[in-house]
mmCIF file of C-alpha atoms in Angstrom:
data_model
loop_
_atom_site.group_PDB
_atom_site.id
_atom_site.type_symbol
_atom_site.label_atom_id
_atom_site.label_comp_id
_atom_site.label_asym_id
_atom_site.label_seq_id
_atom_site.Cartn_x
_atom_site.Cartn_y
_atom_site.Cartn_z
ATOM 1 C CA MET T 1 0.294 -0.239 -0.004
ATOM 2 C CA ALA T 2 1.420 3.079 -1.140
ATOM 3 C CA TYR T 3 0.349 5.694 1.297
ATOM 4 C CA ASN T 4 2.601 9.138 1.136
ATOM 5 C CA SER T 5 2.714 10.390 4.365
ATOM 6 C CA ASN T 6 3.838 14.160 3.115
ATOM 7 C CA ASN T 7 1.812 17.580 3.264
ATOM 8 C CA LYS T 8 -0.037 15.442 6.673
ATOM 9 C CA ASN T 9 -2.132 17.611 9.855
ATOM 10 C CA ASN T 10 -2.747 16.445 12.524
ATOM 11 C CA ILE T 11 -6.604 14.558 11.846
ATOM 12 C CA VAL T 12 -6.422 10.552 10.934
ATOM 13 C CA VAL T 13 -10.024 9.424 9.969
ATOM 14 C CA VAL T 14 -11.267 6.214 10.432
ATOM 15 C CA PHE T 15 -14.206 4.271 7.699
ATOM 16 C CA ASP T 16 -16.013 1.605 8.159
ATOM 17 C CA PHE T 17 -16.146 -0.058 4.467
ATOM 18 C CA ASP T 18 -19.779 -1.903 4.402
ATOM 19 C CA LYS T 19 -22.769 0.535 3.909
ATOM 20 C CA THR T 20 -20.197 3.445 4.776
ATOM 21 C CA ILE T 21 -17.469 3.842 2.115
ATOM 22 C CA ILE T 22 -19.623 1.253 -0.533
ATOM 23 C CA ASP T 23 -23.457 1.479 -0.019
ATOM 24 C CA VAL T 24 -23.914 -1.736 0.598
ATOM 25 C CA ASP T 25 -22.622 -5.157 2.991
ATOM 26 C CA SER T 26 -19.950 -6.827 0.591
ATOM 27 C CA ASP T 27 -20.310 -10.306 2.412
ATOM 28 C CA ASN T 28 -24.243 -10.208 0.941
ATOM 29 C CA TRP T 29 -23.668 -8.675 -1.984
ATOM 30 C CA VAL T 30 -21.273 -11.316 -3.151
ATOM 31 C CA VAL T 31 -23.235 -14.082 -1.605
ATOM 32 C CA ASP T 32 -26.243 -12.622 -3.797
ATOM 33 C CA GLY T 33 -24.732 -11.688 -6.961
ATOM 34 C CA LEU T 34 -23.166 -15.606 -7.214
ATOM 35 C CA GLY T 35 -26.630 -16.853 -6.454
ATOM 36 C CA PHE T 36 -26.038 -19.072 -2.602
ATOM 37 C CA THR T 37 -28.728 -16.392 -0.970
ATOM 38 C CA ASP T 38 -31.044 -19.230 -0.023
ATOM 39 C CA LEU T 39 -27.654 -21.464 1.172
ATOM 40 C CA PHE T 40 -26.653 -18.435 3.038
ATOM 41 C CA ASN T 41 -30.247 -17.697 4.834
ATOM 42 C CA GLN T 42 -31.072 -21.503 5.709
ATOM 43 C CA LEU T 43 -27.018 -21.474 7.746
ATOM 44 C CA LEU T 44 -26.912 -18.182 9.152
ATOM 45 C CA PRO T 45 -28.773 -19.319 12.453
ATOM 46 C CA THR T 46 -26.336 -22.156 12.788
ATOM 47 C CA MET T 47 -23.149 -20.225 12.967
ATOM 48 C CA PRO T 48 -21.438 -17.297 13.669
ATOM 49 C CA TRP T 49 -21.128 -14.452 10.676
ATOM 50 C CA ASN T 50 -17.613 -14.352 10.287
ATOM 51 C CA THR T 51 -17.500 -18.942 10.343
ATOM 52 C CA LEU T 52 -20.440 -18.123 7.734
ATOM 53 C CA MET T 53 -18.447 -16.368 4.998
ATOM 54 C CA ASP T 54 -16.047 -18.771 5.465
ATOM 55 C CA CYS T 55 -18.126 -21.728 5.356
ATOM 56 C CA MET T 56 -19.735 -19.868 2.232
ATOM 57 C CA MET T 57 -16.281 -19.329 0.012
ATOM 58 C CA LYS T 58 -15.715 -23.575 0.312
ATOM 59 C CA GLU T 59 -19.342 -24.118 -0.880
ATOM 60 C CA ILE T 60 -19.052 -21.540 -3.569
ATOM 61 C CA HIS T 61 -15.647 -23.037 -5.130
ATOM 62 C CA ASP T 62 -16.569 -26.644 -4.774
ATOM 63 C CA GLN T 63 -19.645 -25.771 -6.887
ATOM 64 C CA GLY T 64 -16.562 -24.599 -9.624
ATOM 65 C CA LYS T 65 -17.078 -20.297 -8.992
ATOM 66 C CA THR T 66 -13.888 -19.089 -9.567
ATOM 67 C CA ILE T 67 -11.930 -16.389 -7.739
ATOM 68 C CA GLU T 68 -12.261 -14.161 -10.847
ATOM 69 C CA GLU T 69 -15.670 -14.657 -10.329
ATOM 70 C CA ILE T 70 -15.748 -13.031 -6.864
ATOM 71 C CA LYS T 71 -13.324 -10.419 -8.185
ATOM 72 C CA GLN T 72 -15.836 -9.631 -10.653
ATOM 73 C CA VAL T 73 -18.708 -9.939 -8.743
ATOM 74 C CA LEU T 74 -17.049 -7.152 -6.248
ATOM 75 C CA ARG T 75 -15.961 -4.369 -8.863
ATOM 76 C CA THR T 76 -19.818 -4.160 -9.777
ATOM 77 C CA ILE T 77 -20.286 -3.502 -5.856
ATOM 78 C CA PRO T 78 -22.663 0.060 -5.803
ATOM 79 C CA ILE T 79 -20.572 3.037 -4.242
ATOM 80 C CA HIS T 80 -22.090 6.843 -3.735
ATOM 81 C CA PRO T 81 -20.558 8.986 -6.692
ATOM 82 C CA ARG T 82 -19.039 11.398 -3.806
ATOM 83 C CA VAL T 83 -17.506 9.216 -1.746
ATOM 84 C CA VAL T 84 -14.391 8.757 -3.783
ATOM 85 C CA PRO T 85 -14.029 12.298 -4.193
ATOM 86 C CA ALA T 86 -14.472 12.717 -0.217
ATOM 87 C CA ILE T 87 -11.592 10.207 0.591
ATOM 88 C CA LYS T 88 -9.397 11.874 -2.066
ATOM 89 C CA SER T 89 -9.762 15.305 -0.773
ATOM 90 C CA ALA T 90 -9.365 14.599 2.534
ATOM 91 C CA HIS T 91 -5.895 13.044 1.774
ATOM 92 C CA ALA T 92 -5.379 15.675 0.103
ATOM 93 C CA LEU T 93 -5.935 18.306 3.059
ATOM 94 C CA GLY T 94 -3.378 15.814 4.885
ATOM 95 C CA CYS T 95 -5.724 13.840 6.834
ATOM 96 C CA GLU T 96 -4.373 9.888 7.873
ATOM 97 C CA LEU T 97 -6.531 7.782 6.508
ATOM 98 C CA ARG T 98 -7.612 3.562 7.876
ATOM 99 C CA ILE T 99 -10.228 1.426 7.813
ATOM 100 C CA VAL T 100 -12.012 -0.621 10.486
ATOM 101 C CA SER T 101 -14.119 -3.187 8.829
ATOM 102 C CA ASP T 102 -15.669 -6.483 9.643
ATOM 103 C CA ALA T 103 -15.667 -7.217 6.227
ATOM 104 C CA ASN T 104 -12.088 -8.751 5.074
ATOM 105 C CA MET T 105 -9.877 -7.742 3.609
ATOM 106 C CA PHE T 106 -9.659 -9.481 0.491
ATOM 107 C CA PHE T 107 -12.760 -8.202 -0.372
ATOM 108 C CA ILE T 108 -11.638 -4.772 0.638
ATOM 109 C CA GLU T 109 -8.400 -4.255 -1.143
ATOM 110 C CA THR T 110 -9.921 -5.698 -4.347
ATOM 111 C CA ILE T 111 -13.007 -3.144 -4.245
ATOM 112 C CA VAL T 112 -10.269 -0.623 -3.105
ATOM 113 C CA GLU T 113 -7.469 -1.295 -5.794
ATOM 114 C CA HIS T 114 -10.864 -1.368 -8.626
ATOM 115 C CA LEU T 115 -11.904 2.189 -7.339
ATOM 116 C CA GLY T 116 -8.510 3.378 -7.211
ATOM 117 C CA ILE T 117 -8.106 4.689 -3.811
ATOM 118 C CA SER T 118 -5.863 1.799 -2.520
ATOM 119 C CA GLU T 119 -3.024 4.385 -1.886
ATOM 120 C CA TYR T 120 -4.487 7.216 0.193
ATOM 121 C CA PHE T 121 -4.899 4.386 3.141
ATOM 122 C CA SER T 122 -2.631 3.956 6.081
ATOM 123 C CA GLU T 123 -3.797 1.014 7.210
ATOM 124 C CA ILE T 124 -6.689 -1.385 6.572
ATOM 125 C CA ASN T 125 -7.946 -3.203 9.895
ATOM 126 C CA SER T 126 -10.291 -6.175 8.856
ATOM 127 C CA ASN T 127 -10.768 -10.194 9.090
ATOM 128 C CA PRO T 128 -7.732 -12.307 7.132
ATOM 129 C CA GLY T 129 -8.763 -12.767 3.315
ATOM 130 C CA PHE T 130 -6.668 -15.728 1.813
ATOM 131 C CA VAL T 131 -6.174 -17.433 -0.873
ATOM 132 C CA ASP T 132 -5.665 -21.482 0.175
ATOM 133 C CA GLU T 133 -3.457 -23.994 -1.989
ATOM 134 C CA HIS T 134 -6.730 -25.096 -3.742
ATOM 135 C CA ASP T 135 -7.719 -21.566 -4.994
ATOM 136 C CA THR T 136 -10.069 -21.662 -2.440
ATOM 137 C CA LEU T 137 -11.039 -17.802 -0.539
ATOM 138 C CA ARG T 138 -10.594 -18.227 3.102
ATOM 139 C CA ILE T 139 -11.762 -16.480 5.731
ATOM 140 C CA SER T 140 -10.734 -15.795 9.303
ATOM 141 C CA PRO T 141 -11.243 -14.401 12.539
ATOM 142 C CA TYR T 142 -9.675 -10.559 12.955
ATOM 143 C CA HIS T 143 -9.336 -12.282 16.848
ATOM 144 C CA ASP T 144 -9.625 -15.827 17.144
ATOM 145 C CA PHE T 145 -12.840 -16.143 19.168
ATOM 146 C CA THR T 146 -12.647 -20.168 19.333
ATOM 147 C CA ASN T 147 -9.626 -20.390 21.325
ATOM 148 C CA SER T 148 -10.066 -16.827 24.026
ATOM 149 C CA SER T 149 -12.783 -14.129 24.036
ATOM 150 C CA HIS T 150 -12.001 -10.726 22.691
ATOM 151 C CA GLY T 151 -12.736 -9.571 26.032
ATOM 152 C CA CYS T 152 -15.022 -6.375 25.369
ATOM 153 C CA SER T 153 -18.340 -6.536 27.290
ATOM 154 C CA HIS T 154 -20.356 -4.881 24.755
ATOM 155 C CA CYS T 155 -23.194 -6.953 23.121
ATOM 156 C CA THR T 156 -22.600 -4.812 20.205
ATOM 157 C CA CYS T 157 -19.310 -6.178 19.015
ATOM 158 C CA PRO T 158 -19.489 -9.533 17.601
ATOM 159 C CA PRO T 159 -16.784 -12.477 18.609
ATOM 160 C CA ASN T 160 -14.483 -11.921 16.274
ATOM 161 C CA MET T 161 -13.529 -8.275 16.358
ATOM 162 C CA CYS T 162 -14.317 -5.623 18.780
ATOM 163 C CA LYS T 163 -13.916 -2.203 17.034
ATOM 164 C CA GLY T 164 -13.391 -0.962 20.133
ATOM 165 C CA LEU T 165 -9.431 -2.340 21.159
ATOM 166 C CA ILE T 166 -8.728 -1.526 17.741
ATOM 167 C CA ILE T 167 -9.388 1.883 18.432
ATOM 168 C CA GLU T 168 -7.718 2.474 21.602
ATOM 169 C CA ARG T 169 -4.536 0.571 19.835
ATOM 170 C CA ILE T 170 -4.797 3.458 17.313
ATOM 171 C CA GLN T 171 -5.106 5.950 20.162
ATOM 172 C CA GLU T 172 -1.833 4.328 21.953
ATOM 173 C CA SER T 173 0.249 4.761 18.671
ATOM 174 C CA LEU T 174 -0.953 7.926 17.974
ATOM 175 C CA ALA T 175 -0.074 9.271 21.722
ATOM 176 C CA LYS T 176 3.627 8.599 20.877
ATOM 177 C CA GLU T 177 3.310 11.116 17.656
ATOM 178 C CA GLY T 178 1.734 13.889 19.232
ATOM 179 C CA LYS T 179 -1.841 15.212 19.591
ATOM 180 C CA LYS T 180 -4.135 13.824 16.990
ATOM 181 C CA LYS T 181 -7.507 13.996 16.852
ATOM 182 C CA MET T 182 -9.785 11.696 14.918
ATOM 183 C CA ILE T 183 -12.961 11.451 12.931
ATOM 184 C CA TYR T 184 -14.798 8.138 12.951
ATOM 185 C CA LEU T 185 -17.386 7.476 10.712
ATOM 186 C CA GLY T 186 -19.963 4.047 10.508
ATOM 187 C CA ASP T 187 -23.378 2.823 10.316
ATOM 188 C CA GLY T 188 -23.464 -1.069 12.301
ATOM 189 C CA ALA T 189 -24.001 -1.837 15.379
ATOM 190 C CA GLY T 190 -20.248 -2.971 15.134
ATOM 191 C CA ASP T 191 -19.471 1.098 15.153
ATOM 192 C CA TYR T 192 -21.115 1.929 18.960
ATOM 193 C CA CYS T 193 -18.089 0.727 20.578
ATOM 194 C CA PRO T 194 -16.155 2.915 19.011
ATOM 195 C CA SER T 195 -17.580 5.463 19.019
ATOM 196 C CA LEU T 196 -17.797 5.353 23.021
ATOM 197 C CA LYS T 197 -13.826 5.227 23.328
ATOM 198 C CA LEU T 198 -13.277 8.588 21.159
ATOM 199 C CA LYS T 199 -11.970 11.889 23.261
ATOM 200 C CA ASP T 200 -13.606 15.020 23.676
ATOM 201 C CA GLU T 201 -11.560 16.369 20.960
ATOM 202 C CA ASP T 202 -12.759 13.756 18.446
ATOM 203 C CA TYR T 203 -15.710 13.557 16.080
ATOM 204 C CA VAL T 204 -18.189 10.624 15.066
ATOM 205 C CA MET T 205 -20.204 10.478 12.048
ATOM 206 C CA PRO T 206 -22.821 8.207 12.543
ATOM 207 C CA ARG T 207 -25.331 7.089 9.403
ATOM 208 C CA LYS T 208 -28.675 8.751 10.346
ATOM 209 C CA ASN T 209 -31.444 6.323 11.204
ATOM 210 C CA PHE T 210 -28.918 3.097 11.158
ATOM 211 C CA PRO T 211 -27.970 0.630 13.988
ATOM 212 C CA VAL T 212 -24.744 2.791 15.101
ATOM 213 C CA TRP T 213 -27.229 6.226 15.036
ATOM 214 C CA ASP T 214 -30.164 4.625 17.175
ATOM 215 C CA LEU T 215 -27.590 3.555 19.762
ATOM 216 C CA ILE T 216 -25.726 6.502 19.944
ATOM 217 C CA SER T 217 -29.514 8.290 20.122
ATOM 218 C CA GLN T 218 -30.311 6.150 23.318
ATOM 219 C CA ASN T 219 -27.935 8.114 25.638
ATOM 220 C CA PRO T 220 -25.664 10.728 23.338
ATOM 221 C CA MET T 221 -24.178 11.796 26.842
ATOM 222 C CA LEU T 222 -22.267 8.702 26.253
ATOM 223 C CA VAL T 223 -20.495 9.436 23.523
ATOM 224 C CA LYS T 224 -17.594 12.351 24.351
ATOM 225 C CA ALA T 225 -17.090 12.930 20.799
ATOM 226 C CA ALA T 226 -18.713 15.581 18.911
ATOM 227 C CA ILE T 227 -21.012 13.857 16.531
ATOM 228 C CA ARG T 228 -22.398 14.789 13.209
ATOM 229 C CA GLU T 229 -24.589 12.650 11.501
ATOM 230 C CA TRP T 230 -24.752 12.285 7.808
ATOM 231 C CA THR T 231 -27.288 10.103 5.734
ATOM 232 C CA ASP T 232 -25.837 9.466 2.065
ATOM 233 C CA GLY T 233 -22.512 10.127 0.327
ATOM 234 C CA GLU T 234 -23.428 13.619 -0.472
ATOM 235 C CA SER T 235 -24.088 14.037 2.824
ATOM 236 C CA LEU T 236 -21.053 12.158 3.943
ATOM 237 C CA GLU T 237 -18.563 14.357 1.878
ATOM 238 C CA LYS T 238 -20.224 17.278 2.923
ATOM 239 C CA ILE T 239 -20.554 17.087 6.828
ATOM 240 C CA LEU T 240 -16.609 15.436 6.810
ATOM 241 C CA MET T 241 -15.671 17.864 4.766
ATOM 242 C CA GLY T 242 -16.577 20.786 6.808
ATOM 243 C CA THR T 243 -15.506 18.899 9.759
ATOM 244 C CA ILE T 244 -11.782 18.776 8.453
ATOM 245 C CA GLU T 245 -11.571 22.336 7.651
ATOM 246 C CA GLU T 246 -13.305 23.266 11.075
ATOM 247 C CA ILE T 247 -10.526 21.511 13.145
ATOM 248 C CA LEU T 248 -7.815 23.447 10.702
ATOM 249 C CA LEU T 249 -9.204 26.761 10.816
ATOM 250 C CA GLU T 250 -9.403 26.105 15.148
ATOM 251 C CA GLU T 251 -5.563 24.899 14.800
ATOM 252 C CA GLU T 252 -4.418 27.841 12.879
ATOM 253 C CA ASN T 253 -6.265 30.306 15.141
ATOM 254 C CA GLU T 254 -4.351 28.649 17.864
ATOM 255 C CA LYS T 255 -1.137 28.547 15.939
ATOM 256 C CA VAL T 256 -1.886 33.080 15.382
ATOM 257 C CA MET T 257 -2.890 32.921 18.955
ATOM 258 C CA LEU T 258 0.547 31.546 20.452
ATOM 259 C CA THR T 259 2.626 33.601 18.179
ATOM 260 C CA SER T 260 0.558 36.271 19.218
ATOM 261 C CA ALA T 261 1.148 35.348 23.171
ATOM 262 C CA GLU T 262 5.192 34.961 22.500
ATOM 263 C CA ASN T 263 5.232 38.156 20.446
ATOM 264 C CA ASN T 264 3.856 39.874 23.324
ATOM 265 C CA CYS T 265 6.162 38.342 25.848
ATOM 266 C CA LYS T 266 9.189 39.509 23.978
ATOM 267 C CA MET T 267 8.475 42.536 24.039
ATOM 268 C CA GLN T 268 7.675 42.940 27.421
ATOM 269 C CA ASN T 269 10.728 41.653 27.915
ATOM 270 C CA ILE T 270 12.346 43.747 26.117
ATOM 271 C CA SER T 271 10.522 46.852 27.882
ATOM 272 C CA VAL T 272 11.654 45.534 31.125
ATOM 273 C CA GLY T 273 15.053 45.113 29.768
ATOM 274 C CA ILE T 274 15.529 48.669 28.703
ATOM 275 C CA ASN T 275 13.734 50.123 32.296
ATOM 276 C CA ASN T 276 16.635 48.000 34.377
ATOM 277 C CA VAL T 277 19.412 50.164 32.077
ATOM 278 C CA HIS T 278 21.369 52.518 34.794
ATOM 279 C CA HIS T 279 21.731 55.864 33.380
ATOM 280 C CA GLU T 280 24.100 58.481 34.507
ATOM 281 C CA PRO T 281 22.680 61.485 34.682
ATOM 282 C CA ILE T 282 23.321 64.156 32.235
ATOM 283 C CA MET T 283 25.126 67.020 33.583
ATOM 284 C CA PRO T 284 25.364 70.298 32.112
ATOM 285 C CA ARG T 285 28.815 70.946 30.404
ATOM 286 C CA ALA T 286 30.726 73.273 32.469
ATOM 287 C CA LEU T 287 31.791 76.645 30.634
ATOM 288 C CA ARG T 288 35.755 77.765 31.133
ATOM 289 C CA VAL T 289 35.558 81.365 32.279
ATOM 290 C CA SER T 290 38.272 83.167 30.808
ATOM 291 C CA GLN T 291 40.948 85.112 34.096
ATOM 292 C CA SER T 292 42.067 87.839 33.338
ATOM 293 C CA GLY T 293 45.124 89.031 34.709
#
């Protein structure tokens, strides 16, 4: 991933993927597009979603579908026409962009490469997705819940991924780089836990009338970050760019005020220094009197 770190500002933008960057759920899009909806719905009550997707990929392979056919379906996934420009604009302004998603790496990387935006993201956090030696796409859990729990007590976090823990890890790494502000965008119930981890100076952008919005609306006081809702790709672009510009303007004003305060301090020191200089009294020059004899 060829992320360019030049021209960086103090903002990190973290995107969910399904129904945030793209307009649909990528898992459902592939299953439906390849004709396996009925089997998916039949198995859904019997196992966790992440495990089910791995089983579906094996079944899709067994039925003669190829990796290239999966990629072709992914390349047709719908996305609002203003989302890609919003991502490019945020990057051009110097923001660091990341993805935290409960989809999988194979789906996400295929889509962002197709959209021509992979270079704008410094990091993608998602469930591992890889093609094995049998040319079968395998989906693994981000957190191996078969061995241990990820430890989060929020019922909105699936067993394979707690996005709140990922955000905490990102926050720890950013703290080492100095003060950073985060903007988090998401739509699903799994985006609620990371919203609670954001700090006072951060911003959360929940998609209105989606699960994360409903959860936040139940008690907005639990969220420390400023809440900026959005509805579609057009409002995502408008709210995101407005929030970035607001943060940059605030930081610029802080720099101006700091510079002004430093200059005032310097002027006061100069003034005090002048007042402390000891001056000899200036005496009138004596007149020479001529003496006559």
